[in-house]
Amino acid sequence: MSRSFTGCKRCKGRRQKCDEQRPSCGRCQQANTPCRYAMQLQWGGRAFSRSRFGACVGNGGMHKLEYSPGEFIYTTNSSSTALSPGSIIAGTSSATTATTSLNYYIDPFASLSTDQKSLLHHFLSDASQITACHSGMQQDICKMLVPMALQTPSLLYATMALSAIHLQALHNQSENVKSAPEIARFMALSLEHFRKELENPASRGSDALLATARTLCLAEIHSGAIHPNSWRAHIAGAKALMDSSSQRGILSPGSPEGFRRYLDRWHRSIVSLTALTGNGPPIGVEAAVADNTTDSATPDYLDDYWGFTVNLAAIFRAIGAISWREHQYLLQQQEEPGQEAAVGDTVFDIDVAHEAATLEGALRRLMAAEEVGTQPAFYPGVMEGLSPDCIRQLMLCNEAFQRSALIQIHRRLYKTPASAPVVQDSVKRILECTAQIGPSPGLSPWVMLTTPLFIAGCEARGADRQQVRQLLASLHDTIRVPNVLQALRLLEQYWGNQLDENEGWSQFLDRMRIDFIPY
């Protein structure tokens, strides 16, 4: 066959004839691979380096600006400084001097309306800070997310919804976020485009769609959603997208591997928090509860995105898995007391005390390692960008999460009374760690503390409850996430309507039919 000159990149690279169907040609559809087209530029018959444009690039007058992985424009050195948010999304120039200057400014947001530009700029400067505990992480998130959002409508509208939620909270309207028509419109537009993009074979497995699921999930959680299958549906959707791309054995076309690793970390961590605090079934594969809950073969990285270690996240998932299996077992006993299960039925029968003891042993080994002053391990390249104070605060944050896990092991698995010293000592230590980290509007581990504060609040007594109120109110006033205010409201309900000391938060959620994650 003759080589295709106007076909897709795959057919041209393989010197095959392309039928040039859009968005995906026949060969790419048959091979179940992404199909991409690229414009072939001609340089007047000359080699690029000898053309006038090539000479301009070669003498330093222009440089390549990559606005999305694998896609770029040529611009002048002077224009790169004009992009106020572009310092986050622009690439670096190899040129040292500029002998040619073009006064034309290329705005990457030119296709957006004024309101949309305003929301995207707010995300870059403010809203992104509440999902990051240091500046390096914020820049990485924006560098990966914003260029992709400019090409993916579902992700763009989801990002605008997340930004609008934060903006409304800044204007002291956290309680009205769920009814705000503009936020609802952005969410609806994102979901509408999301469905269309999922139907496109060329988009399946795309990191952009996975990023959309992540951003929609955060928007639902930040807004204070408590209805079943709201935020949880997006986590399950993200899992399905990840499984789909894994089965095909591909990474998203044009996306850096670092972005997929970041999305993997997000999904693992949000699933872990759901297992630690939620009342529903575990999302994904249930964690195996055994002595290998903590994996010594790989470093126990302290995840700077969430503020707790990888092995601690595995313990969170195990707590949720055991608690759910026990819940199913009790339901089975209530429905069929003394009756043998039929063939094919799942039989839930577990030794909760043994598995809880195994988990507590693994947790206390993690706590002991930190007590002897062992320096935490961070993902490669992270620690160099962290200040000593940020490292200290991340260690305090991790300790608060460790104490949260200890509380949940005793309350949800052992059924230890809330008044027991092991529970109350952990409550007080969580409050101490939170106070030592201290209030910050963002770019600090302070933004991670809703979960441990909430878990401590569920078991707090007397003056500790008042301190929980003050810390959660301070957390909301500084980071302006409506879900923090929702957490405080639900705690007040729990304190006022708890049947007795033995009714834990999970039982209360079941009774009130609420699906809430304190994040």
Short mmCIF file of C-alpha atoms in Angstrom, two decimals:
data_model
loop_
_atom_site.label_atom_id
_atom_site.label_comp_id
_atom_site.label_asym_id
_atom_site.label_seq_id
_atom_site.Cartn_x
_atom_site.Cartn_y
_atom_site.Cartn_z
CA MET A 1 0.00 0.00 0.00
CA SER A 2 1.09 3.59 -0.56
CA ARG A 3 1.99 5.83 2.33
CA SER A 4 -0.71 8.24 3.54
CA PHE A 5 0.26 11.94 3.46
CA THR A 6 -2.94 13.40 4.92
CA GLY A 7 -3.99 10.49 7.13
CA CYS A 8 -3.66 10.00 10.86
CA LYS A 9 -0.29 9.88 12.63
CA ARG A 10 -0.45 6.11 13.21
CA CYS A 11 -1.11 5.25 9.56
CA LYS A 12 1.57 7.64 8.34
CA GLY A 13 4.07 6.26 10.80
CA ARG A 14 3.31 2.70 9.63
CA ARG A 15 3.27 3.75 5.92
CA GLN A 16 -0.29 2.48 5.53
CA LYS A 17 -3.23 3.85 3.59
CA CYS A 18 -5.63 5.73 5.88
CA ASP A 19 -9.34 6.20 5.15
CA GLU A 20 -9.09 9.53 7.05
CA GLN A 21 -12.38 9.09 8.91
CA ARG A 22 -12.87 11.43 11.86
CA PRO A 23 -12.55 11.28 14.82
CA SER A 24 -11.05 7.80 14.36
CA CYS A 25 -9.99 6.13 11.13
CA GLY A 26 -10.91 2.54 10.30
CA ARG A 27 -7.49 1.08 11.07
CA CYS A 28 -7.29 2.73 14.49
CA GLN A 29 -10.84 1.62 15.32
CA GLN A 30 -9.97 -1.94 14.35
CA ALA A 31 -6.79 -1.81 16.46
CA ASN A 32 -8.71 -0.16 19.33
CA THR A 33 -6.07 2.56 19.67
CA PRO A 34 -6.37 6.37 19.87
CA CYS A 35 -6.41 8.09 16.48
CA ARG A 36 -4.75 11.48 16.09
CA TYR A 37 -4.30 13.81 13.14
CA ALA A 38 -1.57 16.40 12.79
CA MET A 39 -1.16 19.28 10.38
CA GLN A 40 1.82 18.86 8.02
CA LEU A 41 3.55 22.21 7.58
CA GLN A 42 5.42 22.97 4.37
CA TRP A 43 8.39 25.33 4.33
CA GLY A 44 8.48 26.44 0.69
CA GLY A 45 10.41 23.37 -0.43
CA ARG A 46 13.30 24.15 1.90
CA ALA A 47 14.50 22.25 4.91
CA PHE A 48 13.02 23.72 8.09
CA SER A 49 16.37 25.00 9.36
CA ARG A 50 16.93 26.91 6.09
CA SER A 51 13.47 28.44 5.86
CA ARG A 52 12.78 31.97 7.07
CA PHE A 53 10.67 30.67 9.95
CA GLY A 54 13.32 28.11 10.87
CA ALA A 55 15.97 30.81 10.88
CA CYS A 56 13.79 32.89 13.23
CA VAL A 57 13.53 29.97 15.63
CA GLY A 58 17.21 29.18 15.32
CA ASN A 59 18.44 32.67 16.19
CA GLY A 60 16.42 32.81 19.41
CA GLY A 61 13.61 35.04 18.21
CA MET A 62 10.94 32.48 18.94
CA HIS A 63 10.48 29.42 21.09
CA LYS A 64 8.11 26.51 21.38
CA LEU A 65 5.23 26.89 23.89
CA GLU A 66 3.72 23.50 24.75
CA TYR A 67 0.16 24.10 25.90
CA SER A 68 -0.73 20.40 26.06
CA PRO A 69 1.40 17.23 26.01
CA GLY A 70 2.63 16.81 22.43
CA GLU A 71 0.86 19.95 21.15
CA PHE A 72 2.45 23.38 20.92
CA ILE A 73 2.62 26.78 19.27
CA TYR A 74 5.58 29.00 18.47
CA THR A 75 5.67 32.32 20.26
CA THR A 76 8.13 35.04 21.19
CA ASN A 77 10.06 35.26 24.43
CA SER A 78 8.23 38.45 25.33
CA SER A 79 4.81 36.87 24.98
CA SER A 80 5.62 34.15 27.50
CA THR A 81 5.92 36.75 30.23
CA ALA A 82 2.54 38.19 29.34
CA LEU A 83 0.73 35.03 30.41
CA SER A 84 -0.03 35.73 34.02
CA PRO A 85 -1.22 32.18 34.64
CA GLY A 86 1.16 30.98 31.93
CA SER A 87 4.03 30.82 34.35
CA ILE A 88 2.28 27.65 35.46
CA ILE A 89 1.40 26.18 32.06
CA ALA A 90 4.16 27.45 29.79
CA GLY A 91 7.27 25.50 28.93
CA THR A 92 10.76 26.90 29.34
CA SER A 93 12.69 28.37 26.46
CA SER A 94 16.10 27.21 25.37
CA ALA A 95 16.83 30.54 23.73
CA THR A 96 18.96 33.02 25.61
CA THR A 97 18.36 36.18 23.58
CA ALA A 98 15.62 37.42 21.27
CA THR A 99 16.67 39.21 18.09
CA THR A 100 13.14 39.24 16.69
CA SER A 101 10.17 40.54 18.65
CA LEU A 102 6.53 40.05 17.76
CA ASN A 103 4.15 42.28 19.72
CA TYR A 104 1.19 39.96 19.18
CA TYR A 105 0.09 38.25 22.43
CA ILE A 106 -1.40 34.77 22.10
CA ASP A 107 -4.00 34.24 24.82
CA PRO A 108 -4.56 30.53 25.59
CA PHE A 109 -7.94 31.46 27.11
CA ALA A 110 -9.12 33.41 24.04
CA SER A 111 -12.00 31.01 23.34
CA LEU A 112 -13.49 31.48 26.83
CA SER A 113 -16.04 34.06 27.90
CA THR A 114 -15.12 36.74 30.42
CA ASP A 115 -16.86 34.88 33.26
CA GLN A 116 -15.17 31.61 32.31
CA LYS A 117 -11.76 33.28 32.22
CA SER A 118 -12.43 34.77 35.64
CA LEU A 119 -13.30 31.36 37.10
CA LEU A 120 -10.27 29.70 35.55
CA HIS A 121 -7.97 32.43 36.87
CA HIS A 122 -9.56 32.01 40.31
CA PHE A 123 -8.82 28.29 40.14
CA LEU A 124 -5.18 28.96 39.23
CA SER A 125 -4.62 31.53 41.95
CA ASP A 126 -6.91 30.47 44.82
CA ALA A 127 -9.15 27.41 44.47
CA SER A 128 -6.25 25.09 43.59
CA GLN A 129 -4.59 25.98 46.91
CA ILE A 130 -7.23 24.16 48.95
CA THR A 131 -6.29 20.83 47.35
CA ALA A 132 -2.53 21.29 47.85
CA CYS A 133 -0.37 21.52 50.93
CA HIS A 134 2.64 23.18 49.28
CA SER A 135 3.34 25.40 46.26
CA GLY A 136 5.12 22.70 44.25
CA MET A 137 2.05 20.50 44.37
CA GLN A 138 -0.25 23.37 43.39
CA GLN A 139 1.90 24.17 40.36
CA ASP A 140 2.02 20.51 39.34
CA ILE A 141 -1.77 20.19 39.55
CA CYS A 142 -2.35 23.33 37.49
CA LYS A 143 0.35 22.45 34.98
CA MET A 144 -1.27 19.07 34.35
CA LEU A 145 -4.94 20.01 34.67
CA VAL A 146 -5.46 23.39 33.01
CA PRO A 147 -4.01 22.64 29.53
CA MET A 148 -6.03 19.44 29.44
CA ALA A 149 -9.19 21.32 30.50
CA LEU A 150 -8.79 23.78 27.60
CA GLN A 151 -9.19 20.83 25.21
CA THR A 152 -11.75 18.76 27.14
CA PRO A 153 -15.14 20.46 27.70
CA SER A 154 -16.23 18.11 30.50
CA LEU A 155 -13.06 18.82 32.48
CA LEU A 156 -13.27 22.55 31.78
CA TYR A 157 -16.82 22.84 33.14
CA ALA A 158 -16.02 20.62 36.14
CA THR A 159 -13.02 22.83 36.97
CA MET A 160 -15.20 25.93 36.68
CA ALA A 161 -17.78 24.36 39.00
CA LEU A 162 -15.08 23.62 41.58
CA SER A 163 -13.80 27.19 41.28
CA ALA A 164 -17.32 28.65 41.56
CA ILE A 165 -17.99 26.61 44.73
CA HIS A 166 -14.90 28.08 46.37
CA LEU A 167 -15.74 31.59 45.15
CA GLN A 168 -19.25 31.38 46.60
CA ALA A 169 -17.85 30.20 49.93
CA LEU A 170 -15.47 33.17 49.93
CA HIS A 171 -18.56 35.38 49.74
CA ASN A 172 -19.96 33.75 52.89
CA GLN A 173 -22.52 31.68 50.97
CA SER A 174 -21.34 28.17 51.82
CA GLU A 175 -24.84 27.10 52.89
CA ASN A 176 -26.32 28.02 49.48
CA VAL A 177 -23.81 26.24 47.26
CA LYS A 178 -26.08 23.30 46.39
CA SER A 179 -28.85 25.62 45.20
CA ALA A 180 -26.66 28.07 43.24
CA PRO A 181 -27.92 28.00 39.61
CA GLU A 182 -24.54 28.83 38.05
CA ILE A 183 -22.79 25.96 39.84
CA ALA A 184 -25.60 23.57 38.91
CA ARG A 185 -25.31 24.70 35.28
CA PHE A 186 -21.56 24.03 35.17
CA MET A 187 -22.04 20.59 36.74
CA ALA A 188 -24.81 19.73 34.25
CA LEU A 189 -22.70 20.89 31.27
CA SER A 190 -19.74 18.86 32.52
CA LEU A 191 -21.86 15.71 32.87
CA GLU A 192 -23.45 16.26 29.45
CA HIS A 193 -20.06 16.54 27.72
CA PHE A 194 -18.69 13.72 29.88
CA ARG A 195 -21.32 11.32 28.52
CA LYS A 196 -20.54 12.32 24.92
CA GLU A 197 -16.80 11.93 25.44
CA LEU A 198 -17.28 8.49 27.01
CA GLU A 199 -19.16 7.41 23.88
CA ASN A 200 -16.22 8.39 21.68
CA PRO A 201 -13.95 5.34 21.21
CA ALA A 202 -10.92 7.59 20.75
CA SER A 203 -11.46 9.13 24.20
CA ARG A 204 -11.82 5.96 26.23
CA GLY A 205 -8.98 5.48 28.66
CA SER A 206 -8.10 9.14 28.37
CA ASP A 207 -6.49 10.76 31.39
CA ALA A 208 -8.65 13.80 30.63
CA LEU A 209 -11.79 11.77 31.38
CA LEU A 210 -10.23 10.37 34.54
CA ALA A 211 -9.35 13.93 35.57
CA THR A 212 -12.97 14.93 34.90
CA ALA A 213 -14.24 12.16 37.19
CA ARG A 214 -11.80 13.32 39.87
CA THR A 215 -12.83 16.98 39.55
CA LEU A 216 -16.57 16.20 39.54
CA CYS A 217 -16.03 14.09 42.66
CA LEU A 218 -14.20 16.94 44.42
CA ALA A 219 -16.91 19.40 43.38
CA GLU A 220 -19.62 17.17 44.84
CA ILE A 221 -17.66 16.62 48.07
CA HIS A 222 -16.65 20.27 48.50
CA SER A 223 -20.25 21.39 48.04
CA GLY A 224 -21.29 19.29 51.06
CA ALA A 225 -23.13 16.49 49.26
CA ILE A 226 -24.81 13.97 51.57
CA HIS A 227 -27.10 12.14 49.14
CA PRO A 228 -26.29 8.52 48.32
CA ASN A 229 -24.43 7.89 45.06
CA SER A 230 -23.47 11.53 44.46
CA TRP A 231 -19.72 11.78 45.06
CA ARG A 232 -19.39 8.00 45.41
CA ALA A 233 -20.58 7.45 41.81
CA HIS A 234 -17.67 9.50 40.47
CA ILE A 235 -15.14 7.44 42.45
CA ALA A 236 -16.62 4.25 41.03
CA GLY A 237 -16.58 5.81 37.55
CA ALA A 238 -12.92 6.72 37.91
CA LYS A 239 -12.18 3.13 38.91
CA ALA A 240 -13.96 1.84 35.78
CA LEU A 241 -11.95 4.21 33.57
CA MET A 242 -8.68 3.10 35.17
CA ASP A 243 -9.60 -0.57 34.74
CA SER A 244 -10.51 0.03 31.10
CA SER A 245 -7.18 1.63 30.24
CA SER A 246 -5.27 -1.03 32.21
CA GLN A 247 -6.95 -3.84 30.27
CA ARG A 248 -5.98 -2.19 27.02
CA GLY A 249 -2.42 -1.83 28.29
CA ILE A 250 -2.09 1.83 27.35
CA LEU A 251 -1.53 5.18 28.94
CA SER A 252 -3.56 8.14 27.78
CA PRO A 253 -2.29 9.45 24.41
CA GLY A 254 -0.07 12.46 24.83
CA SER A 255 -0.38 12.57 28.61
CA PRO A 256 2.73 12.47 30.78
CA GLU A 257 3.12 9.40 32.94
CA GLY A 258 3.38 11.69 35.95
CA PHE A 259 -0.23 12.76 35.53
CA ARG A 260 -1.46 9.16 35.54
CA ARG A 261 0.59 8.48 38.68
CA TYR A 262 -0.98 11.55 40.29
CA LEU A 263 -4.49 10.34 39.37
CA ASP A 264 -3.67 6.86 40.69
CA ARG A 265 -2.58 8.41 44.00
CA TRP A 266 -5.77 10.47 44.15
CA HIS A 267 -7.98 7.44 43.58
CA ARG A 268 -6.17 5.23 46.08
CA SER A 269 -6.35 7.93 48.74
CA ILE A 270 -10.01 8.90 48.26
CA VAL A 271 -10.97 5.19 48.36
CA SER A 272 -8.97 4.86 51.58
CA LEU A 273 -10.71 7.84 53.20
CA THR A 274 -14.10 6.48 52.12
CA ALA A 275 -13.29 3.15 53.78
CA LEU A 276 -12.11 4.88 56.96
CA THR A 277 -15.12 7.15 57.44
CA GLY A 278 -17.97 5.94 55.22
CA ASN A 279 -20.86 3.64 55.90
CA GLY A 280 -21.21 2.11 52.45
CA PRO A 281 -19.50 -0.83 50.74
CA PRO A 282 -15.78 -0.63 49.96
CA ILE A 283 -15.04 0.81 46.53
CA GLY A 284 -12.92 -1.50 44.41
CA VAL A 285 -11.19 -4.62 45.64
CA GLU A 286 -11.45 -5.18 49.38
CA ALA A 287 -8.19 -4.99 51.25
CA ALA A 288 -6.80 -8.28 52.52
CA VAL A 289 -6.30 -8.26 56.25
CA ALA A 290 -3.13 -10.06 57.18
CA ASP A 291 0.31 -9.42 58.55
CA ASN A 292 1.31 -8.06 55.14
CA THR A 293 -1.04 -5.07 55.51
CA THR A 294 2.14 -3.01 55.68
CA ASP A 295 4.39 -3.79 52.74
CA SER A 296 8.05 -3.60 53.73
CA ALA A 297 9.21 -4.33 50.18
CA THR A 298 8.47 -0.75 49.06
CA PRO A 299 9.08 2.52 50.93
CA ASP A 300 6.21 3.69 53.09
CA TYR A 301 5.90 7.00 51.27
CA LEU A 302 4.20 9.86 53.10
CA ASP A 303 1.86 11.10 50.37
CA ASP A 304 2.16 14.89 50.31
CA TYR A 305 -1.17 15.12 48.49
CA TRP A 306 -3.20 13.59 51.34
CA GLY A 307 -0.98 13.82 54.41
CA PHE A 308 -0.75 10.12 55.33
CA THR A 309 1.49 7.21 54.35
CA VAL A 310 0.86 4.46 51.81
CA ASN A 311 0.80 1.69 54.43
CA LEU A 312 -1.59 3.70 56.59
CA ALA A 313 -3.92 4.01 53.59
CA ALA A 314 -3.91 0.19 53.33
CA ILE A 315 -5.01 0.01 56.99
CA PHE A 316 -7.86 2.46 56.25
CA ARG A 317 -9.10 0.21 53.45
CA ALA A 318 -8.86 -2.86 55.68
CA ILE A 319 -10.94 -1.16 58.40
CA GLY A 320 -13.66 -0.41 55.87
CA ALA A 321 -13.56 -3.92 54.41
CA ILE A 322 -13.85 -5.68 57.79
CA SER A 323 -16.58 -3.33 58.97
CA TRP A 324 -18.60 -3.88 55.81
CA ARG A 325 -18.27 -7.67 55.93
CA GLU A 326 -19.40 -7.64 59.55
CA HIS A 327 -22.36 -5.44 58.60
CA GLN A 328 -23.36 -7.88 55.85
CA TYR A 329 -22.96 -10.83 58.21
CA LEU A 330 -25.26 -9.25 60.81
CA LEU A 331 -27.87 -8.50 58.14
CA GLN A 332 -27.67 -12.11 56.99
CA GLN A 333 -28.19 -13.37 60.53
CA GLN A 334 -31.21 -11.09 61.03
CA GLU A 335 -32.86 -12.21 57.79
CA GLU A 336 -32.13 -15.95 58.11
CA PRO A 337 -31.43 -16.81 61.77
CA GLY A 338 -30.18 -20.37 62.09
CA GLN A 339 -30.85 -21.12 58.42
CA GLU A 340 -28.12 -22.64 56.26
CA ALA A 341 -27.14 -20.64 53.21
CA ALA A 342 -28.24 -21.91 49.81
CA VAL A 343 -25.71 -23.00 47.21
CA GLY A 344 -24.19 -19.96 45.54
CA ASP A 345 -25.01 -17.56 48.38
CA THR A 346 -22.21 -15.50 49.88
CA VAL A 347 -21.63 -16.44 53.51
CA PHE A 348 -20.31 -13.65 55.72
CA ASP A 349 -18.62 -15.09 58.78
CA ILE A 350 -15.49 -13.41 60.07
CA ASP A 351 -13.42 -13.28 63.20
CA VAL A 352 -13.56 -9.53 63.75
CA ALA A 353 -11.53 -9.56 66.95
CA HIS A 354 -8.63 -11.44 65.33
CA GLU A 355 -8.56 -9.20 62.25
CA ALA A 356 -8.87 -6.07 64.39
CA ALA A 357 -5.92 -7.22 66.51
CA THR A 358 -3.85 -7.82 63.36
CA LEU A 359 -4.68 -4.33 62.11
CA GLU A 360 -3.93 -2.68 65.43
CA GLY A 361 -0.56 -4.44 65.56
CA ALA A 362 0.32 -3.17 62.09
CA LEU A 363 -0.81 0.35 63.02
CA ARG A 364 1.17 0.44 66.25
CA ARG A 365 4.32 -0.62 64.37
CA LEU A 366 3.86 2.40 62.10
CA MET A 367 3.33 4.65 65.12
CA ALA A 368 6.40 3.24 66.89
CA ALA A 369 8.61 3.89 63.86
CA GLU A 370 7.55 7.54 63.89
CA GLU A 371 8.09 7.88 67.63
CA VAL A 372 11.77 6.96 67.35
CA GLY A 373 12.26 9.90 65.01
CA THR A 374 12.50 8.05 61.71
CA GLN A 375 12.57 10.54 58.83
CA PRO A 376 9.53 10.00 56.57
CA ALA A 377 10.07 8.92 52.96
CA PHE A 378 8.47 11.06 50.27
CA TYR A 379 7.90 10.26 46.62
CA PRO A 380 11.05 10.88 44.53
CA GLY A 381 11.69 14.57 43.90
CA VAL A 382 9.18 15.82 46.51
CA MET A 383 11.30 16.36 49.61
CA GLU A 384 13.68 18.78 47.85
CA GLY A 385 10.80 21.23 47.40
CA LEU A 386 9.53 21.05 51.00
CA SER A 387 10.54 23.39 53.79
CA PRO A 388 11.50 21.92 57.20
CA ASP A 389 8.31 23.41 58.66
CA CYS A 390 6.16 21.76 55.97
CA ILE A 391 7.83 18.38 56.65
CA ARG A 392 7.15 18.79 60.38
CA GLN A 393 3.50 19.64 59.69
CA LEU A 394 3.09 16.67 57.33
CA MET A 395 4.42 14.36 60.06
CA LEU A 396 1.90 15.84 62.51
CA CYS A 397 -0.85 15.38 59.92
CA ASN A 398 0.14 11.73 59.44
CA GLU A 399 0.08 11.22 63.21
CA ALA A 400 -3.44 12.67 63.35
CA PHE A 401 -4.51 10.15 60.70
CA GLN A 402 -2.82 7.33 62.62
CA ARG A 403 -4.82 8.27 65.71
CA SER A 404 -7.97 8.40 63.57
CA ALA A 405 -7.33 4.83 62.43
CA LEU A 406 -6.79 3.72 66.04
CA ILE A 407 -10.13 5.26 67.03
CA GLN A 408 -11.92 3.51 64.16
CA ILE A 409 -10.35 0.12 64.93
CA HIS A 410 -11.60 0.34 68.51
CA ARG A 411 -14.99 1.91 67.85
CA ARG A 412 -16.02 0.14 64.63
CA LEU A 413 -14.29 -3.23 65.05
CA TYR A 414 -13.69 -3.89 68.75
CA LYS A 415 -16.86 -1.91 69.69
CA THR A 416 -14.89 -0.19 72.46
CA PRO A 417 -16.96 2.43 74.37
CA ALA A 418 -16.22 6.04 73.41
CA SER A 419 -15.30 6.81 77.02
CA ALA A 420 -12.41 4.31 76.99
CA PRO A 421 -8.95 5.87 77.57
CA VAL A 422 -7.56 4.54 74.26
CA VAL A 423 -10.28 6.46 72.41
CA GLN A 424 -10.18 9.66 74.45
CA ASP A 425 -6.36 9.83 74.43
CA SER A 426 -6.44 9.63 70.63
CA VAL A 427 -9.08 12.37 70.46
CA LYS A 428 -6.88 14.69 72.51
CA ARG A 429 -3.78 13.91 70.46
CA ILE A 430 -5.62 14.69 67.19
CA LEU A 431 -6.64 18.06 68.60
CA GLU A 432 -3.04 18.72 69.71
CA CYS A 433 -1.64 17.87 66.25
CA THR A 434 -4.23 20.09 64.56
CA ALA A 435 -3.49 23.01 66.87
CA GLN A 436 0.27 22.64 66.26
CA ILE A 437 -0.20 22.78 62.50
CA GLY A 438 -2.33 25.90 62.88
CA PRO A 439 -4.70 27.79 60.56
CA SER A 440 -3.63 28.56 56.99
CA PRO A 441 -5.67 29.61 53.91
CA GLY A 442 -3.93 26.96 51.81
CA LEU A 443 -0.61 25.46 50.72
CA SER A 444 -0.28 23.83 54.15
CA PRO A 445 -1.17 20.41 55.62
CA TRP A 446 -3.89 22.36 57.46
CA VAL A 447 -6.13 21.76 54.41
CA MET A 448 -5.99 17.97 55.01
CA LEU A 449 -7.39 17.94 58.54
CA THR A 450 -11.17 17.77 58.06
CA THR A 451 -11.16 13.95 58.31
CA PRO A 452 -9.18 13.51 61.56
CA LEU A 453 -11.00 16.45 63.18
CA PHE A 454 -14.35 14.92 62.29
CA ILE A 455 -13.39 11.45 63.57
CA ALA A 456 -12.16 13.03 66.81
CA GLY A 457 -15.38 15.06 67.03
CA CYS A 458 -17.55 11.94 66.83
CA GLU A 459 -15.95 10.62 70.04
CA ALA A 460 -15.16 13.93 71.82
CA ARG A 461 -16.59 14.67 75.25
CA GLY A 462 -17.02 17.85 77.31
CA ALA A 463 -14.53 20.61 76.56
CA ASP A 464 -13.04 18.64 73.65
CA ARG A 465 -16.28 19.10 71.72
CA GLN A 466 -15.97 22.85 72.01
CA GLN A 467 -12.40 22.68 70.72
CA VAL A 468 -13.57 20.59 67.76
CA ARG A 469 -16.20 23.26 67.02
CA GLN A 470 -13.59 26.01 67.12
CA LEU A 471 -11.06 24.15 64.96
CA LEU A 472 -13.61 23.15 62.29
CA ALA A 473 -15.00 26.72 62.21
CA SER A 474 -11.44 28.03 61.83
CA LEU A 475 -10.75 25.47 59.10
CA HIS A 476 -13.82 26.60 57.15
CA ASP A 477 -13.01 30.29 57.60
CA THR A 478 -9.50 29.81 56.21
CA ILE A 479 -9.91 27.34 53.32
CA ARG A 480 -13.58 28.10 52.51
CA VAL A 481 -14.76 24.59 51.65
CA PRO A 482 -18.54 24.25 52.31
CA ASN A 483 -18.10 20.58 53.19
CA VAL A 484 -16.22 21.59 56.35
CA LEU A 485 -19.29 23.53 57.48
CA GLN A 486 -21.42 20.50 56.59
CA ALA A 487 -19.15 18.34 58.77
CA LEU A 488 -19.73 20.65 61.73
CA ARG A 489 -23.51 20.62 61.19
CA LEU A 490 -23.58 16.82 61.04
CA LEU A 491 -21.49 16.57 64.19
CA GLU A 492 -24.02 18.76 66.01
CA GLN A 493 -26.80 16.43 64.81
CA TYR A 494 -24.85 13.37 65.91
CA TRP A 495 -24.14 14.80 69.37
CA GLY A 496 -27.79 15.74 69.82
CA ASN A 497 -29.42 12.61 68.36
CA GLN A 498 -27.06 9.76 69.23
CA LEU A 499 -29.13 6.95 70.70
CA ASP A 500 -26.46 5.99 73.25
CA GLU A 501 -22.71 5.73 73.66
CA ASN A 502 -22.65 2.47 71.74
CA GLU A 503 -24.12 3.97 68.55
CA GLY A 504 -21.15 4.88 66.39
CA TRP A 505 -21.03 7.29 63.48
CA SER A 506 -21.53 4.51 60.91
CA GLN A 507 -24.74 3.33 62.60
CA PHE A 508 -25.95 6.93 62.79
CA LEU A 509 -25.32 7.38 59.04
CA ASP A 510 -27.36 4.24 58.33
CA ARG A 511 -30.21 5.41 60.53
CA MET A 512 -30.26 8.92 59.00
CA ARG A 513 -29.70 7.60 55.44
CA ILE A 514 -26.80 9.96 54.86
CA ASP A 515 -23.77 9.27 52.66
CA PHE A 516 -21.09 11.73 53.76
CA ILE A 517 -17.32 11.92 53.58
CA PRO A 518 -15.59 14.51 55.82
CA TYR A 519 -13.05 15.93 53.41
#
